[in-house]
RNA sequence: GCCCCCAUCGUCUAGUGGCCUAGGAUACCGGCUUUUCAUGCCGGCGACAGGGGUUCGAGUCCCCUUGGGGGUGCCA
């Protein structure tokens, strides 16, 4: 599946070096990548990054590569690769190469590619495009602080003369932690960004940045450039926070003789208050006694959102077609997508609008799909609902039509999966619906109970007819009869329509619960 | 501090010099539907950050100011 790219030819490379930013030739396979670092769950911003990359690949019939950037030993979180993979699958964003998929350009874990990096590192060292730097972290820190105090900014001063390779290796042998820095060329660098246009940084703004850490691991910049080249990545779509990195990457590509991929730096997603969406927000909210906001994809999954809605919503964060259509399936997105229409402005993540998208998707998703999603929701939250079979769950879906999230659905029908004796009555509901007006609700409930007892066919239709009759004979509104029953059997004022509610529960359990409820009075 | 990016309703956005008395969505407000919660339907409120240019004409082009964001890590 991996055709050899014409970019391998000198001509291709040259074309890239001209900075003309050619679109890949028609014959060239478009290859994009998503490269998360395994520090936790998949962030919602990361989801949009992979979505846009995925769309570019799918649209062009290209290849989606998943690469794990695990070069930071300290921040590595156990299990997070599996968690990221799992949420990606849930979203339906598949990858053609990477963990569990294999591919011709592996390994796809950077921690397993150290030999490769070392080889190119050596090449740079020997060609004089990189050099060993002997400062300790402490020394650098001091320099930085001093510079900050004096003129606000710090730029690593290139040693003169540069330490030789021999000096560097000797220092290493003596047990010193030595880093490698890239020797930046004395020339301006222009990055051609397909979203933002040309961005030029002048030579005096560069510093010799670190490409190999003291522990021997490459830094992000180096590993990323080497891997993108070796994995034949043609398009790099990433967050705008990487814009300033791309000049370093271009410098590295030139030093190594690699082509420069097509770059696109996407706008960033923020909270409604303009702050960064961070998993720390959750801890903060909990400390403040508030419900934690959804930040990672998994949070939305647990909260009962549909992947279809999330994908649709985040696709429209920083991208639009120009027409009024707002509802898109993944296939429709693939059809409609184009990099040219990605915007430049940062977006705020409006959960209220996501909720509206979710409501919409819950109503339009085919039943079988919705059922599958509901089962995932039940499993992930370990809900008693899991015991229900598909027919039952489908009925619940229908009974709750119009629900916003699965969490709302759960709230509405959770009472079905509780033992009759374990029903808890919401005091507010009891007061408002049953106790008010000298226990009017209780008295209606008692009357209804007798009627229900003698009802032979305990179905939605017959129950509704019964309630309607009672309604007429007592000359009262439906609500005055339905609500007391609803509270009696569910404990709360919210449930499906009253006929549906009782039929789902069944005659025996309905009567049990009404009895239990009437006992409150005693 | 220095460097870079960005700027239309509260929010997501359409708009590429005349089609804009600025369109859609969402939120909000009001009404209708309704046995609860939702859904659904109808209506309303609501924006070109400010100032200079260019032009017959500017939301659209240029400059400045302001505001927001990013970078300035042996994080990615």
Coordinates of C-alpha atoms (C1' of nucleotides) in Angstrom, one line a residue:
Chain A
X1 CA 0.0 0.0 0.0
X2 CA 3.0 2.3 0.4
X3 CA 4.1 3.4 -3.0
X4 CA 7.5 4.8 -3.2
X5 CA 7.2 8.5 -3.4
X6 CA 8.7 10.6 -6.2
X7 CA 9.9 12.9 -3.4
X8 CA 12.7 10.5 -2.9
X9 CA 14.2 11.7 -6.1
X10 CA 16.6 14.6 -6.0
X11 CA 14.2 16.5 -8.1
X12 CA 11.4 16.1 -5.7
X13 CA 13.5 17.1 -2.7
X14 CA 14.7 20.1 -4.6
X15 CA 11.2 21.2 -5.4
X16 CA 10.4 21.1 -1.7
X17 CA 13.6 23.0 -0.9
X18 CA 12.6 25.8 -3.3
X19 CA 9.9 26.4 -0.9
X20 CA 7.4 26.4 -3.7
X21 CA 5.2 24.3 -1.6
X22 CA 4.0 22.0 -4.3
X23 CA 1.0 19.9 -3.7
X24 CA 2.0 16.3 -3.9
X25 CA 1.9 14.9 -7.4
X26 CA -1.2 13.0 -8.3
X27 CA 0.6 9.8 -8.2
X28 CA 2.0 10.5 -4.7
X29 CA 0.2 8.9 -1.8
X30 CA -0.9 11.5 0.7
X31 CA 0.3 10.5 4.1
X32 CA -0.7 12.2 7.3
X33 CA 0.0 11.4 10.9
X34 CA -1.4 11.9 14.3
X35 CA 1.3 11.8 17.0
X36 CA 0.0 11.9 20.5
X37 CA 2.2 11.6 23.5
X38 CA 1.0 9.0 26.0
X39 CA 0.4 11.3 29.0
X40 CA -3.3 10.5 29.5
X41 CA -6.6 10.3 27.7
X42 CA -7.2 11.8 24.2
X43 CA -7.8 15.5 24.5
X44 CA -10.7 17.0 22.6
X45 CA -8.2 19.3 20.8
X46 CA -6.3 16.2 19.8
X47 CA -9.5 14.6 18.5
X48 CA -10.0 17.6 16.2
X49 CA -6.3 17.4 15.1
X50 CA -6.7 13.8 14.1
X51 CA -10.1 14.4 12.6
X52 CA -8.7 17.0 10.2
X53 CA -5.7 14.9 9.3
X54 CA -7.9 11.8 8.9
X55 CA -10.2 13.8 6.5
X56 CA -7.2 14.9 4.4
X57 CA -6.1 11.3 4.1
X58 CA -9.5 9.9 3.4
X59 CA -10.4 12.5 0.9
X60 CA -7.2 11.9 -1.0
X61 CA -7.3 8.1 -0.7
X62 CA -4.1 8.5 1.4
X63 CA -2.7 6.9 4.5
X64 CA -3.3 7.8 8.1
X65 CA -0.3 7.0 10.4
X66 CA -0.6 6.9 14.1
X67 CA 2.7 7.4 15.9
X68 CA 3.3 7.4 19.6
X69 CA 5.6 10.2 20.8
X70 CA 6.9 8.7 24.0
X71 CA 10.3 10.4 24.3
X72 CA 9.6 11.9 27.7
X73 CA 10.2 9.2 30.3
X74 CA 9.0 11.5 33.1
X75 CA 5.6 12.2 31.8
X76 CA 4.8 8.8 30.4
X77 CA 1.5 7.5 31.8
X78 CA 0.8 3.8 32.1
X79 CA -2.1 2.5 29.9
X80 CA -2.6 5.8 28.1
X81 CA -1.8 4.4 24.7
X82 CA -4.6 1.8 25.1
X83 CA -6.9 4.5 26.3
X84 CA -6.1 6.8 23.4
X85 CA -6.5 3.9 20.9
X86 CA -9.8 2.9 22.5
X87 CA -11.3 6.4 22.3
X88 CA -10.1 6.8 18.7
X89 CA -11.9 3.6 17.7
X90 CA -15.0 4.8 19.5
X91 CA -14.9 8.0 17.4
X92 CA -14.5 5.9 14.3
X93 CA -11.1 7.5 13.4
X94 CA -9.1 4.6 12.2
X95 CA -5.5 4.5 11.3
X96 CA -3.8 2.6 8.5
X97 CA -0.4 2.3 10.1
X98 CA 0.6 2.4 13.7
X99 CA 0.1 0.5 16.9
X100 CA -1.9 -2.7 16.4
X101 CA -2.0 -2.0 12.7
X102 CA 1.6 -2.4 11.7
X103 CA 3.0 -0.9 8.6
X104 CA 6.2 -0.6 6.6
X105 CA 7.6 2.3 8.4
X106 CA 7.6 1.1 12.0
X107 CA 8.2 0.9 14.7
X108 CA 5.6 3.4 15.5
X109 CA 6.7 4.1 19.1
X110 CA 9.4 6.6 19.2
X111 CA 11.0 4.9 22.2
X112 CA 11.7 2.0 19.9
X113 CA 13.4 4.1 17.3
X114 CA 16.4 5.3 19.3
X115 CA 18.9 3.6 17.0
X116 CA 17.4 5.4 14.0
X117 CA 17.6 8.8 15.8
X118 CA 21.2 8.1 16.8
X119 CA 22.2 7.4 13.3
X120 CA 20.9 10.8 12.1
X121 CA 22.2 12.5 15.2
X122 CA 25.7 11.2 14.3
X123 CA 25.3 12.4 10.8
X124 CA 24.5 15.9 12.0
X125 CA 27.3 15.9 14.5
X126 CA 29.8 14.8 11.9
X127 CA 28.7 17.3 9.3
X128 CA 29.0 20.1 11.8
X129 CA 25.3 20.9 11.8
X130 CA 25.0 19.9 15.4
X131 CA 27.3 20.0 18.4
X132 CA 27.6 18.7 21.9
X133 CA 26.8 21.3 24.6
X134 CA 28.2 20.9 28.0
X135 CA 26.1 23.1 30.3
X136 CA 24.2 21.5 33.1
X137 CA 20.5 22.2 33.5
X138 CA 21.4 24.3 36.6
X139 CA 23.8 26.4 34.6
X140 CA 21.3 27.0 31.9
X141 CA 18.7 27.9 34.5
X142 CA 21.0 30.5 36.0
X143 CA 21.8 32.0 32.6
X144 CA 18.1 32.2 31.8
X145 CA 17.2 33.9 35.0
X146 CA 20.0 36.4 34.7
X147 CA 19.0 37.2 31.1
X148 CA 15.4 37.5 32.1
X149 CA 16.3 40.0 34.7
X150 CA 18.5 42.1 32.5
X151 CA 16.5 42.2 29.3
X152 CA 13.5 40.0 29.5
X153 CA 14.6 37.3 27.0
X154 CA 17.1 34.5 26.8
X155 CA 18.8 33.0 23.8
X156 CA 21.3 30.3 24.2
X157 CA 24.7 31.8 23.3
X158 CA 26.6 29.6 20.9
X159 CA 29.9 28.7 22.5
X160 CA 33.0 29.8 20.7
X161 CA 34.8 27.7 19.9
X162 CA 32.3 24.9 19.7
X163 CA 33.0 21.8 21.8
X164 CA 34.4 19.1 19.5
X165 CA 32.9 15.7 19.1
X166 CA 35.8 14.3 21.1
X167 CA 35.2 16.7 24.0
X168 CA 31.6 15.9 24.0
X169 CA 32.2 12.2 24.1
X170 CA 34.8 12.5 26.7
X171 CA 32.5 14.5 29.0
X172 CA 29.9 11.8 28.5
X173 CA 32.4 9.1 29.5
X174 CA 33.2 11.0 32.6
X175 CA 29.5 10.6 33.5
X176 CA 28.4 14.1 32.6
X177 CA 25.0 14.5 31.0
X178 CA 25.6 16.0 27.7
X179 CA 23.1 17.3 25.2
X180 CA 23.3 17.9 21.5
X181 CA 22.2 21.2 19.9
X182 CA 21.3 22.0 16.4
X183 CA 23.6 24.6 14.9
X184 CA 21.1 27.0 13.3
X185 CA 22.0 28.4 9.9
X186 CA 22.6 32.1 9.7
X187 CA 19.7 32.8 7.3
X188 CA 16.1 33.7 7.4
X189 CA 13.6 30.8 7.2
X190 CA 10.2 31.1 5.7
X191 CA 7.6 28.5 6.4
X192 CA 4.8 28.2 3.9
X193 CA 1.7 27.5 5.8
X194 CA -1.4 26.5 3.9
X195 CA -3.7 28.0 6.4
X196 CA -1.8 31.1 7.6
X197 CA 0.4 31.9 4.5
X198 CA 4.1 32.6 4.6
X199 CA 5.7 33.1 8.0
X200 CA 9.2 34.3 8.0
X201 CA 11.5 34.4 10.9
X202 CA 14.8 36.2 10.6
X203 CA 18.1 34.5 11.4
X204 CA 18.7 36.6 14.5
X205 CA 15.6 35.1 16.1
X206 CA 16.9 31.5 16.1
X207 CA 18.9 29.8 18.8
X208 CA 20.7 26.5 18.8
X209 CA 18.0 24.4 20.3
X210 CA 18.5 21.0 21.9
X211 CA 17.8 17.9 19.8
X212 CA 19.1 15.3 22.1
X213 CA 18.5 15.3 25.8
X214 CA 21.0 14.3 28.5
X215 CA 19.3 10.9 28.8
X216 CA 20.1 10.1 25.2
X217 CA 16.5 10.5 24.0
X218 CA 15.8 12.9 21.1
X219 CA 13.7 15.9 21.8
X220 CA 10.4 16.3 20.1
X221 CA 11.8 18.4 17.3
X222 CA 14.3 15.9 16.2
X223 CA 12.2 12.8 16.5
X224 CA 9.4 14.4 14.8
X225 CA 11.4 15.6 11.8
X226 CA 13.2 12.3 11.4
X227 CA 10.0 10.3 11.7
X228 CA 8.0 12.5 9.4
X229 CA 10.6 12.1 6.8
X230 CA 11.1 8.4 7.2
X231 CA 7.4 7.7 7.4
X232 CA 7.0 9.8 4.2
X233 CA 4.5 12.2 5.7
X234 CA 3.3 14.7 3.1
X235 CA 1.0 16.9 5.1
X236 CA 1.4 18.1 8.7
X237 CA -1.8 19.6 10.2
X238 CA -1.3 20.5 13.8
X239 CA -2.2 23.1 16.4
X240 CA -1.1 26.7 16.1
X241 CA 1.0 26.3 19.2
X242 CA 3.5 24.5 16.9
X243 CA 3.9 27.4 14.4
X244 CA 7.2 28.6 15.9
X245 CA 8.5 25.1 16.0
X246 CA 8.1 24.6 12.2
X247 CA 11.1 26.9 11.5
X248 CA 13.2 24.7 13.7
X249 CA 11.8 21.7 11.8
X250 CA 12.6 23.2 8.4
X251 CA 16.1 23.9 9.5
X252 CA 16.5 20.3 10.7
X253 CA 15.1 19.0 7.4
X254 CA 17.5 21.1 5.4
X255 CA 20.4 19.9 7.6
X256 CA 19.4 16.3 7.1
X257 CA 18.5 16.5 3.4
X258 CA 14.8 15.8 4.1
X259 CA 11.9 17.3 2.2
X260 CA 9.6 19.7 3.9
X261 CA 6.0 18.5 4.2
X262 CA 3.0 20.8 3.6
X263 CA 2.3 22.5 6.8
X264 CA -1.0 23.8 8.1
X265 CA -1.4 25.3 11.6
X266 CA -4.9 25.1 12.9
X267 CA -6.6 27.5 15.3
X268 CA -6.7 26.4 18.9
X269 CA -9.7 25.4 21.0
X270 CA -10.4 27.2 24.3
X271 CA -12.9 27.2 27.1
X272 CA -15.7 29.6 27.0
X273 CA -13.8 32.0 29.3
X274 CA -10.8 32.0 27.0
X275 CA -8.7 29.7 29.2
X276 CA -7.0 26.7 27.8
X277 CA -9.0 23.5 27.9
X278 CA -7.0 21.5 30.3
X279 CA -7.5 18.4 32.4
X280 CA -6.6 20.5 35.4
X281 CA -10.0 22.2 34.9
X282 CA -11.6 19.1 36.2
X283 CA -9.6 19.1 39.5
X284 CA -10.3 22.8 39.9
X285 CA -14.0 22.3 39.5
X286 CA -14.1 19.4 42.0
X287 CA -12.2 21.5 44.5
X288 CA -14.7 24.3 44.0
X289 CA -17.5 21.8 44.6
X290 CA -18.7 21.9 41.0
X291 CA -19.3 19.2 38.5
X292 CA -16.1 18.6 36.5
X293 CA -16.3 19.8 32.9
X294 CA -15.7 17.3 30.0
X295 CA -12.2 17.9 28.6
X296 CA -11.0 14.7 27.2
X297 CA -12.9 12.6 24.7
X298 CA -13.4 10.0 27.3
X299 CA -15.2 12.5 29.5
X300 CA -17.8 13.1 26.8
X301 CA -18.1 9.4 26.2
X302 CA -18.8 8.8 29.8
X303 CA -21.2 11.7 30.0
X304 CA -23.4 10.1 27.3
X305 CA -22.5 12.0 24.2
X306 CA -22.5 10.4 20.7
X307 CA -19.3 10.3 18.7
X308 CA -21.2 11.4 15.7
X309 CA -22.2 14.6 17.4
X310 CA -18.7 15.2 18.8
X311 CA -17.1 14.7 15.4
X312 CA -19.7 16.9 13.7
X313 CA -19.3 19.6 16.3
X314 CA -15.5 19.8 16.4
X315 CA -15.3 19.6 12.6
X316 CA -17.1 23.0 12.6
X317 CA -14.6 24.4 15.1
X318 CA -12.2 26.1 12.7
X319 CA -13.6 24.8 9.5
X320 CA -16.7 25.4 7.5
X321 CA -18.0 24.8 4.0
X322 CA -19.5 28.2 3.4
X323 CA -23.1 27.0 3.0
X324 CA -25.8 26.6 5.7
X325 CA -25.5 22.9 6.2
X326 CA -24.4 22.1 9.7
X327 CA -25.1 18.4 10.0
X328 CA -22.5 16.1 8.7
X329 CA -21.7 12.4 8.9
X330 CA -18.0 11.4 8.7
X331 CA -18.6 10.4 5.1
X332 CA -20.2 13.8 4.3
X333 CA -17.3 15.5 6.1
X334 CA -14.9 13.6 4.0
X335 CA -16.7 14.7 0.8
X336 CA -17.0 18.3 1.9
X337 CA -13.6 18.8 3.5
X338 CA -10.8 20.9 2.2
X339 CA -7.7 22.3 3.9
X340 CA -8.3 25.6 2.2
X341 CA -11.4 26.2 4.2
X342 CA -9.7 25.8 7.6
X343 CA -10.0 29.1 9.4
X344 CA -7.4 31.2 11.3
X345 CA -9.3 32.2 14.3
X346 CA -9.2 30.4 17.7
X347 CA -12.5 29.0 18.8
X348 CA -14.2 28.6 22.1
X349 CA -15.7 25.3 23.0
X350 CA -19.4 25.9 23.5
X351 CA -20.9 22.9 25.4
X352 CA -24.4 24.2 24.9
X353 CA -24.0 24.0 21.2
X354 CA -22.5 20.5 21.4
X355 CA -25.5 19.5 23.5
X356 CA -27.8 20.7 20.7
X357 CA -25.8 18.7 18.1
X358 CA -26.0 15.7 20.3
X359 CA -29.8 16.0 20.7
X360 CA -30.0 16.3 16.9
X361 CA -27.9 13.2 16.4
X362 CA -29.7 11.2 19.0
X363 CA -32.9 11.8 17.0
X364 CA -31.5 11.0 13.6
X365 CA -29.1 8.1 14.2
X366 CA -30.4 4.7 13.0
X367 CA -31.8 2.7 15.8
X368 CA -29.2 -0.1 15.6
X369 CA -26.4 2.5 15.8
X370 CA -28.0 4.2 18.7
X371 CA -28.4 0.9 20.5
X372 CA -24.7 0.2 20.0
X373 CA -23.8 3.6 21.5
X374 CA -26.2 3.1 24.4
X375 CA -24.6 -0.2 25.3
X376 CA -21.2 1.4 25.3
X377 CA -22.5 4.1 27.6
X378 CA -24.0 1.5 29.9
X379 CA -20.8 -0.6 30.0
X380 CA -18.5 2.3 30.5
X381 CA -20.5 3.6 33.4
X382 CA -21.2 0.1 34.6
X383 CA -24.9 0.8 34.8
X384 CA -27.6 -1.8 35.9
X385 CA -29.1 -1.1 32.5
X386 CA -26.5 -3.5 31.1
X387 CA -28.8 -6.4 32.2
X388 CA -31.4 -5.4 29.7
X389 CA -31.6 -7.1 26.3
X390 CA -31.5 -5.3 23.0
X391 CA -35.3 -5.3 22.6
X392 CA -35.7 -3.7 26.0
X393 CA -33.0 -1.1 25.3
X394 CA -34.6 -0.3 22.0
X395 CA -37.9 0.2 23.7
X396 CA -36.2 2.6 26.1
X397 CA -34.7 4.5 23.3
X398 CA -38.1 4.9 21.8
X399 CA -39.8 5.8 25.0
X400 CA -37.2 8.5 25.6
X401 CA -37.2 10.0 22.1
X402 CA -36.1 13.6 22.2
X403 CA -33.4 12.9 24.9
X404 CA -30.3 15.0 24.8
X405 CA -27.7 12.7 26.1
X406 CA -27.6 9.1 27.4
X407 CA -27.2 10.6 30.8
X408 CA -30.6 12.2 30.4
X409 CA -32.0 8.9 29.3
X410 CA -30.5 7.1 32.2
X411 CA -32.1 9.7 34.6
X412 CA -35.4 9.1 32.9
X413 CA -35.5 5.3 33.0
X414 CA -33.0 4.4 35.7
X415 CA -35.9 3.6 38.1
X416 CA -36.7 0.5 36.0
X417 CA -33.5 -1.1 37.1
X418 CA -33.9 -0.6 40.8
X419 CA -35.6 -3.1 43.2
X420 CA -39.1 -2.0 44.2
X421 CA -38.1 -1.7 47.8
X422 CA -35.0 0.3 47.0
X423 CA -36.9 3.1 45.3
X424 CA -36.0 6.4 46.8
X425 CA -38.5 9.2 46.8
X426 CA -37.3 12.7 46.0
X427 CA -38.6 14.8 48.9
X428 CA -39.3 17.7 46.7
X429 CA -41.3 15.7 44.3
X430 CA -43.3 14.1 47.1
X431 CA -44.0 17.5 48.6
X432 CA -45.0 19.1 45.3
X433 CA -47.0 16.3 43.7
X434 CA -48.3 14.2 46.6
X435 CA -48.4 16.1 49.8
X436 CA -49.5 19.5 48.6
X437 CA -53.2 20.6 49.1
X438 CA -53.8 18.4 52.0
X439 CA -52.4 15.2 50.4
X440 CA -54.5 15.6 47.3
X441 CA -51.9 13.6 45.3
X442 CA -52.0 10.7 47.7
X443 CA -55.7 10.5 47.6
X444 CA -55.7 10.4 43.8
X445 CA -53.0 7.8 43.9
X446 CA -55.1 5.6 46.2
X447 CA -58.0 5.8 43.8
X448 CA -55.8 5.1 40.8
X449 CA -54.4 2.1 42.6
X450 CA -57.7 0.4 42.9
X451 CA -58.4 1.0 39.2
X452 CA -55.1 -0.3 38.2
X453 CA -55.5 -3.5 40.3
X454 CA -58.5 -4.4 38.3
X455 CA -57.0 -3.6 34.9
X456 CA -56.5 -6.9 33.1
X457 CA -54.4 -6.0 30.1
X458 CA -51.7 -3.9 31.5
X459 CA -50.6 -2.1 28.4
X460 CA -49.7 1.4 27.5
X461 CA -53.0 2.0 25.7
X462 CA -55.2 0.6 28.4
X463 CA -53.3 2.4 31.1
X464 CA -53.7 5.6 29.2
X465 CA -57.4 5.0 28.7
X466 CA -57.8 4.3 32.4
X467 CA -56.0 7.5 33.4
X468 CA -58.1 9.5 30.9
X469 CA -61.3 8.1 32.3
X470 CA -60.3 8.9 35.8
X471 CA -59.3 12.3 34.5
X472 CA -62.8 12.9 33.2
X473 CA -64.7 11.5 36.2
X474 CA -62.6 13.6 38.6
X475 CA -62.9 16.6 36.2
X476 CA -59.2 17.3 36.5
X477 CA -56.1 17.7 34.4
X478 CA -54.0 14.8 33.2
X479 CA -51.1 16.1 35.2
X480 CA -52.9 15.8 38.4
X481 CA -53.3 12.1 38.0
X482 CA -50.2 11.2 36.0
X483 CA -47.7 13.0 38.3
X484 CA -48.7 11.2 41.5
X485 CA -48.3 7.9 39.8
X486 CA -45.1 8.9 38.2
X487 CA -43.6 9.9 41.6
X488 CA -44.9 6.8 43.2
X489 CA -43.3 4.4 40.8
X490 CA -40.1 6.2 39.8
X491 CA -39.4 8.4 42.9
X492 CA -39.1 11.5 40.7
X493 CA -41.2 13.7 38.5
X494 CA -39.4 12.6 35.4
X495 CA -40.1 9.4 33.4
X496 CA -41.5 8.4 30.0
X497 CA -45.2 9.0 29.3
X498 CA -47.3 7.5 32.1
X499 CA -48.7 4.6 30.0
X500 CA -45.2 3.7 28.8
X501 CA -43.8 4.0 32.3
X502 CA -46.2 1.6 33.8
X503 CA -46.2 -0.9 31.0
X504 CA -42.4 -1.0 31.1
X505 CA -42.6 -1.6 34.9
X506 CA -45.4 -4.2 34.7
X507 CA -48.4 -4.5 36.8
X508 CA -46.9 -6.2 39.8
X509 CA -44.0 -3.9 40.3
X510 CA -46.3 -0.9 39.6
X511 CA -48.6 -1.9 42.4
X512 CA -45.7 -2.8 44.7
X513 CA -44.4 0.7 44.3
X514 CA -47.7 2.4 44.7
X515 CA -48.1 0.5 48.0
X516 CA -44.7 1.5 49.2
X517 CA -45.4 5.1 48.3
X518 CA -48.8 5.2 50.0
X519 CA -47.1 3.8 53.1
X520 CA -45.1 7.1 53.4
X521 CA -48.4 8.7 54.5
X522 CA -48.9 6.3 57.3
Chain B
rG1 C1' 10.8 42.3 27.5
rC2 C1' 11.4 40.3 22.5
rC3 C1' 9.3 37.5 18.3
rC4 C1' 5.0 35.3 15.7
rC5 C1' -0.3 34.6 14.7
rC6 C1' -5.3 36.3 14.9
rA7 C1' -9.8 39.9 15.1
rU8 C1' -18.0 39.7 12.1
rC9 C1' -23.9 38.7 17.0
rG10 C1' -22.6 35.9 24.2
rU11 C1' -20.6 31.4 21.2
rC12 C1' -19.5 28.7 16.3
rU13 C1' -19.4 30.9 11.7
rA14 C1' -21.0 32.9 6.2
rG15 C1' -18.9 36.9 3.8
rU16 C1' -12.5 37.2 -0.9
rG17 C1' -14.7 45.8 -3.1
rG18 C1' -20.8 47.1 -5.0
rC19 C1' -25.6 41.0 -4.3
rC20 C1' -24.8 43.4 3.3
rU21 C1' -30.6 48.2 5.7
rA22 C1' -24.4 41.7 7.2
rG23 C1' -26.9 35.4 6.3
rG24 C1' -27.1 30.6 9.2
rA25 C1' -26.5 27.8 13.8
rU26 C1' -26.5 27.9 19.0
rA27 C1' -27.6 30.4 23.4
rC28 C1' -31.2 33.8 25.4
rC29 C1' -36.3 36.0 25.5
rG30 C1' -41.6 35.5 24.1
rG31 C1' -45.6 32.4 22.1
rC32 C1' -47.7 27.5 20.5
rU33 C1' -47.8 22.0 21.3
rU34 C1' -47.7 18.8 25.8
rU35 C1' -49.6 14.0 31.5
rU36 C1' -43.5 15.1 33.7
rC37 C1' -38.6 15.9 31.5
rA38 C1' -37.2 16.6 26.8
rU39 C1' -38.4 17.2 21.7
rG40 C1' -41.0 19.9 17.9
rC41 C1' -43.1 24.6 15.6
rC42 C1' -43.4 30.1 15.2
rG43 C1' -41.5 35.0 16.5
rG44 C1' -37.9 38.4 18.8
rC45 C1' -33.2 40.3 20.7
rG46 C1' -28.2 40.4 19.0
rA47 C1' -22.0 41.7 15.6
rC48 C1' -18.3 44.1 11.3
rA49 C1' -12.9 46.3 18.2
rG50 C1' -11.2 51.8 17.5
rG51 C1' -8.7 55.4 14.4
rG52 C1' -6.5 56.8 9.9
rG53 C1' -5.9 55.9 4.7
rU54 C1' -6.8 53.7 -0.7
rU55 C1' -11.3 53.8 -3.8
rC56 C1' -16.9 56.5 -7.1
rG57 C1' -17.8 52.7 -3.3
rA58 C1' -14.8 48.9 2.3
rG59 C1' -16.9 43.9 6.9
rU60 C1' -13.9 42.8 2.6
rC61 C1' -7.3 46.2 0.6
rC62 C1' -3.1 49.1 3.5
rC63 C1' -1.2 51.4 8.2
rC64 C1' -1.5 52.4 13.4
rU65 C1' -3.7 51.5 18.2
rU66 C1' -6.3 48.1 21.2
rG67 C1' -7.7 43.3 22.4
rG68 C1' -6.9 37.9 22.3
rG69 C1' -3.7 33.8 21.5
rG70 C1' 1.1 31.4 20.8
rG71 C1' 6.5 31.0 21.3
rU72 C1' 10.7 32.3 24.2
rG73 C1' 11.8 24.1 28.2
rC74 C1' 17.1 18.7 28.5
rC75 C1' 7.5 19.1 27.5
rA76 C1' 5.1 17.6 23.2

